[in-house]
């Protein structure tokens, strides 16, 4: 069975500082990994994905994530945080075969303080 | 840019009533999903749908839930007899194998009173 762990409920960072939101996963075989962001009272917006290839993937709004197979991690990063990045971030995984559904972590609330 | 649309955005219903949540997936997508999120918490899988049948469902998706694609464009989730604990945000998602990522609608907030 697939699972995702986001160990931090809340991450606080000062504007302009780098941010990291942590994610570890468990899945059989090579994973498909995703990050989604949810702004207040909004839906889930796709940020980036890792399917194969380069371990460092770049996504929307200056976010990037690094796939680490040995540590089964897929941490989300941004070099310089903005107040507008404050939101709820979800890591998700699915197995590559067929129509398997996304499994989400519990989410991490990011607060960027001016 | 194509998007998944959901209606209504907010539904208030009395306990025991039936509700139907509607979704229009992206037109060339073949895989459809319903998820729910209780009060900004974890996003939970309910059901996946492909080729006009359920392909997988979670333990949450019990007999009071059903899904349907009645006309080739809409994708609906029906809750037959709502309970207070069904209050949640319900998200529809769709994807095609060409994309690998799922596209989510804005959600329907269901409030059962």
Tab-separated table of C-alpha atoms in Angstrom:
chain	number	residue	atom	x	y	z
A	1	UNK	CA	0.000	0.000	0.000
A	2	UNK	CA	1.124	3.511	-0.737
A	3	UNK	CA	1.586	6.120	1.955
A	4	UNK	CA	2.979	9.594	2.405
A	5	UNK	CA	4.285	11.237	5.545
A	6	UNK	CA	4.572	14.961	6.061
A	7	UNK	CA	6.191	15.208	9.477
A	8	UNK	CA	5.502	18.902	10.052
A	9	UNK	CA	2.022	20.279	10.596
A	10	UNK	CA	3.320	23.832	10.347
A	11	UNK	CA	6.394	25.507	8.898
A	12	UNK	CA	7.152	29.142	9.632
A	13	UNK	CA	9.710	31.069	7.644
A	14	UNK	CA	10.640	34.706	7.230
A	15	UNK	CA	10.089	36.333	3.863
A	16	UNK	CA	13.215	36.103	1.728
A	17	UNK	CA	14.539	33.057	3.536
A	18	UNK	CA	14.723	29.607	1.947
A	19	UNK	CA	11.947	27.195	2.762
A	20	UNK	CA	11.709	23.427	2.914
A	21	UNK	CA	8.576	21.350	3.344
A	22	UNK	CA	9.358	17.710	4.050
A	23	UNK	CA	7.811	14.601	2.552
A	24	UNK	CA	8.654	10.926	2.698
A	25	UNK	CA	6.816	8.180	0.891
A	26	UNK	CA	6.284	4.453	0.675
A	27	UNK	CA	5.255	2.721	-2.534
A	28	UNK	CA	5.982	-0.482	-4.389
A	29	UNK	CA	8.162	0.118	-7.384
A	30	UNK	CA	9.209	3.458	-8.781
A	31	UNK	CA	6.988	6.233	-7.458
A	32	UNK	CA	5.190	9.041	-9.173
A	33	UNK	CA	5.471	11.967	-6.738
A	34	UNK	CA	3.576	15.234	-6.681
A	35	UNK	CA	3.210	18.446	-4.751
A	36	UNK	CA	-0.076	20.320	-4.627
A	37	UNK	CA	-0.871	23.637	-2.970
A	38	UNK	CA	-4.166	24.749	-1.490
A	39	UNK	CA	-4.905	28.405	-0.824
A	40	UNK	CA	-7.712	29.261	1.614
A	41	UNK	CA	-11.133	28.156	0.370
A	42	UNK	CA	-9.675	26.980	-2.908
A	43	UNK	CA	-9.036	23.707	-4.685
A	44	UNK	CA	-5.843	21.752	-5.069
A	45	UNK	CA	-3.402	23.306	-7.474
A	46	UNK	CA	-0.652	21.219	-9.066
A	47	UNK	CA	2.872	22.513	-8.365
A	48	UNK	CA	5.292	19.923	-9.675
A	49	UNK	CA	5.934	16.240	-10.199
A	50	UNK	CA	8.654	13.647	-10.365
A	51	UNK	CA	8.137	10.785	-12.772
A	52	UNK	CA	11.598	9.858	-13.955
A	53	UNK	CA	14.897	11.454	-14.912
A	54	UNK	CA	16.641	14.293	-13.100
A	55	UNK	CA	16.158	14.087	-9.338
A	56	UNK	CA	15.671	17.842	-9.066
A	57	UNK	CA	12.398	18.960	-10.561
A	58	UNK	CA	11.239	22.519	-10.999
A	59	UNK	CA	7.662	23.651	-10.850
A	60	UNK	CA	5.395	26.638	-10.629
A	61	UNK	CA	6.106	29.850	-8.687
A	62	UNK	CA	9.807	29.097	-8.223
A	63	UNK	CA	9.276	25.888	-6.286
A	64	UNK	CA	11.451	22.834	-6.754
A	65	UNK	CA	11.676	19.415	-5.194
A	66	UNK	CA	14.391	16.830	-4.893
A	67	UNK	CA	13.709	13.141	-5.265
A	68	UNK	CA	15.955	11.026	-3.046
A	69	UNK	CA	15.408	7.342	-3.626
A	70	UNK	CA	17.664	6.102	-0.822
A	71	UNK	CA	15.869	8.259	1.745
A	72	UNK	CA	12.454	7.849	0.057
A	73	UNK	CA	11.992	11.581	0.272
A	74	UNK	CA	10.643	14.307	-1.959
A	75	UNK	CA	11.124	17.585	-0.100
A	76	UNK	CA	9.689	20.793	-1.497
A	77	UNK	CA	11.993	23.795	-1.576
A	78	UNK	CA	12.138	27.404	-2.574
A	79	UNK	CA	15.242	29.606	-2.353
A	80	UNK	CA	13.419	32.764	-1.268
A	81	UNK	CA	9.979	32.638	0.322
A	82	UNK	CA	7.215	35.147	-0.367
A	83	UNK	CA	4.312	36.065	1.896
A	84	UNK	CA	2.034	34.938	-0.934
A	85	UNK	CA	3.466	31.405	-0.614
A	86	UNK	CA	1.544	31.004	2.650
A	87	UNK	CA	-0.804	28.076	2.057
A	88	UNK	CA	-1.396	24.395	2.749
A	89	UNK	CA	0.964	22.082	0.891
A	90	UNK	CA	0.242	18.459	0.120
A	91	UNK	CA	2.658	15.794	-1.008
A	92	UNK	CA	1.134	12.898	-2.938
A	93	UNK	CA	2.285	9.605	-4.387
A	94	UNK	CA	0.937	7.017	-6.695
A	95	UNK	CA	2.243	3.814	-8.152
A	96	UNK	CA	3.083	4.078	-11.844
A	97	UNK	CA	0.869	1.222	-12.971
A	98	UNK	CA	-2.509	1.882	-14.509
A	99	UNK	CA	-5.187	3.837	-12.749
A	100	UNK	CA	-3.964	3.841	-9.163
A	101	UNK	CA	-5.268	6.835	-7.213
A	102	UNK	CA	-3.178	9.547	-5.630
A	103	UNK	CA	-2.486	9.104	-1.933
A	104	UNK	CA	-1.969	12.355	-0.073
A	105	UNK	CA	-0.034	13.297	3.004
A	106	UNK	CA	-1.853	15.154	5.772
A	107	UNK	CA	-0.566	18.497	4.591
A	108	UNK	CA	1.825	21.106	5.938
A	109	UNK	CA	0.732	24.651	6.578
A	110	UNK	CA	3.364	27.124	5.454
A	111	UNK	CA	3.357	30.584	6.959
A	112	UNK	CA	5.701	33.167	5.500
A	113	UNK	CA	6.131	36.139	7.780
A	114	UNK	CA	6.992	39.569	6.445
B	1	UNK	CA	-6.395	26.360	-20.092
B	2	UNK	CA	-8.800	23.443	-19.592
B	3	UNK	CA	-10.069	22.922	-16.080
B	4	UNK	CA	-12.262	20.691	-13.978
B	5	UNK	CA	-15.438	22.447	-12.885
B	6	UNK	CA	-17.613	21.536	-9.935
B	7	UNK	CA	-21.095	22.623	-8.957
B	8	UNK	CA	-22.386	23.802	-6.614
B	9	UNK	CA	-19.562	25.512	-4.779
B	10	UNK	CA	-21.450	25.205	-1.510
B	11	UNK	CA	-24.336	22.931	-0.589
B	12	UNK	CA	-26.212	22.941	2.689
B	13	UNK	CA	-28.493	20.001	3.336
B	14	UNK	CA	-30.430	18.495	6.183
B	15	UNK	CA	-29.314	15.229	7.691
B	16	UNK	CA	-30.947	12.296	5.915
B	17	UNK	CA	-31.390	14.119	2.629
B	18	UNK	CA	-29.861	13.045	-0.663
B	19	UNK	CA	-27.306	15.255	-2.383
B	20	UNK	CA	-25.728	15.119	-5.807
B	21	UNK	CA	-22.395	16.777	-6.407
B	22	UNK	CA	-21.547	17.502	-10.001
B	23	UNK	CA	-18.290	17.653	-11.875
B	24	UNK	CA	-17.314	18.303	-15.459
B	25	UNK	CA	-13.873	16.755	-16.024
B	26	UNK	CA	-11.453	17.913	-18.674
B	27	UNK	CA	-12.865	16.765	-21.982
B	28	UNK	CA	-10.187	14.343	-23.192
B	29	UNK	CA	-9.534	12.780	-19.793
B	30	UNK	CA	-10.559	9.221	-19.163
B	31	UNK	CA	-9.930	8.688	-15.453
B	32	UNK	CA	-12.090	10.352	-12.831
B	33	UNK	CA	-11.868	10.537	-9.067
B	34	UNK	CA	-13.633	11.865	-6.027
B	35	UNK	CA	-11.756	12.912	-2.908
B	36	UNK	CA	-12.919	14.568	0.261
B	37	UNK	CA	-11.249	16.848	2.786
B	38	UNK	CA	-12.664	17.441	6.218
B	39	UNK	CA	-12.006	20.925	7.626
B	40	UNK	CA	-8.685	21.608	5.878
B	41	UNK	CA	-7.249	18.276	6.932
B	42	UNK	CA	-6.031	15.316	4.935
B	43	UNK	CA	-7.313	14.771	1.417
B	44	UNK	CA	-8.892	11.305	1.358
B	45	UNK	CA	-9.543	9.141	-1.682
B	46	UNK	CA	-13.127	8.037	-2.177
B	47	UNK	CA	-13.457	6.420	-5.591
B	48	UNK	CA	-11.950	6.139	-9.037
B	49	UNK	CA	-13.922	5.647	-12.233
B	50	UNK	CA	-12.875	4.515	-15.672
B	51	UNK	CA	-14.709	3.182	-18.693
B	52	UNK	CA	-18.074	3.728	-17.041
B	53	UNK	CA	-17.365	1.691	-13.971
B	54	UNK	CA	-15.742	1.989	-10.575
B	55	UNK	CA	-12.151	0.830	-10.701
B	56	UNK	CA	-11.284	1.307	-7.055
B	57	UNK	CA	-12.955	2.595	-3.899
B	58	UNK	CA	-11.911	3.268	-0.346
B	59	UNK	CA	-13.563	2.076	2.851
B	60	UNK	CA	-15.170	5.514	3.156
B	61	UNK	CA	-17.142	4.863	-0.029
B	62	UNK	CA	-19.873	2.738	1.488
B	63	UNK	CA	-23.352	1.876	0.201
B	64	UNK	CA	-24.689	5.380	0.687
B	65	UNK	CA	-22.311	6.698	-1.960
B	66	UNK	CA	-22.611	6.204	-5.698
B	67	UNK	CA	-21.014	7.676	-8.797
B	68	UNK	CA	-22.272	8.046	-12.304
B	69	UNK	CA	-21.312	9.500	-15.644
B	70	UNK	CA	-24.789	10.010	-17.018
B	71	UNK	CA	-24.134	11.843	-20.266
B	72	UNK	CA	-20.483	11.474	-21.244
B	73	UNK	CA	-19.466	14.831	-19.789
B	74	UNK	CA	-20.772	15.121	-16.235
B	75	UNK	CA	-19.436	12.985	-13.407
B	76	UNK	CA	-21.594	12.912	-10.301
B	77	UNK	CA	-21.255	11.811	-6.705
B	78	UNK	CA	-24.488	10.969	-4.909
B	79	UNK	CA	-24.839	10.629	-1.174
B	80	UNK	CA	-28.179	8.962	-0.488
B	81	UNK	CA	-28.805	9.792	3.143
B	82	UNK	CA	-26.404	12.407	4.425
B	83	UNK	CA	-24.957	12.305	7.912
B	84	UNK	CA	-23.371	15.090	9.925
B	85	UNK	CA	-19.953	13.508	9.416
B	86	UNK	CA	-20.343	13.809	5.638
B	87	UNK	CA	-19.714	17.535	6.020
B	88	UNK	CA	-16.527	18.138	4.073
B	89	UNK	CA	-15.050	19.622	0.952
B	90	UNK	CA	-15.482	17.220	-1.955
B	91	UNK	CA	-13.034	17.395	-4.829
B	92	UNK	CA	-13.382	15.931	-8.275
B	93	UNK	CA	-10.248	15.151	-10.262
B	94	UNK	CA	-9.486	13.867	-13.706
B	95	UNK	CA	-6.455	12.877	-15.677
B	96	UNK	CA	-5.234	11.239	-18.811
B	97	UNK	CA	-2.224	8.972	-18.923
B	98	UNK	CA	-0.509	11.560	-21.107
B	99	UNK	CA	-0.296	13.950	-18.166
B	100	UNK	CA	0.377	11.699	-15.142
B	101	UNK	CA	-0.810	14.474	-12.825
B	102	UNK	CA	-4.405	14.831	-11.750
B	103	UNK	CA	-6.301	18.068	-12.256
B	104	UNK	CA	-8.619	19.037	-9.446
B	105	UNK	CA	-11.759	21.097	-9.398
B	106	UNK	CA	-12.333	23.925	-6.943
B	107	UNK	CA	-14.408	21.660	-4.726
B	108	UNK	CA	-17.915	21.587	-3.321
B	109	UNK	CA	-18.275	22.423	0.325
B	110	UNK	CA	-21.007	20.191	1.738
B	111	UNK	CA	-22.528	21.185	5.052
B	112	UNK	CA	-24.945	18.749	6.668
B	113	UNK	CA	-27.097	20.259	9.393
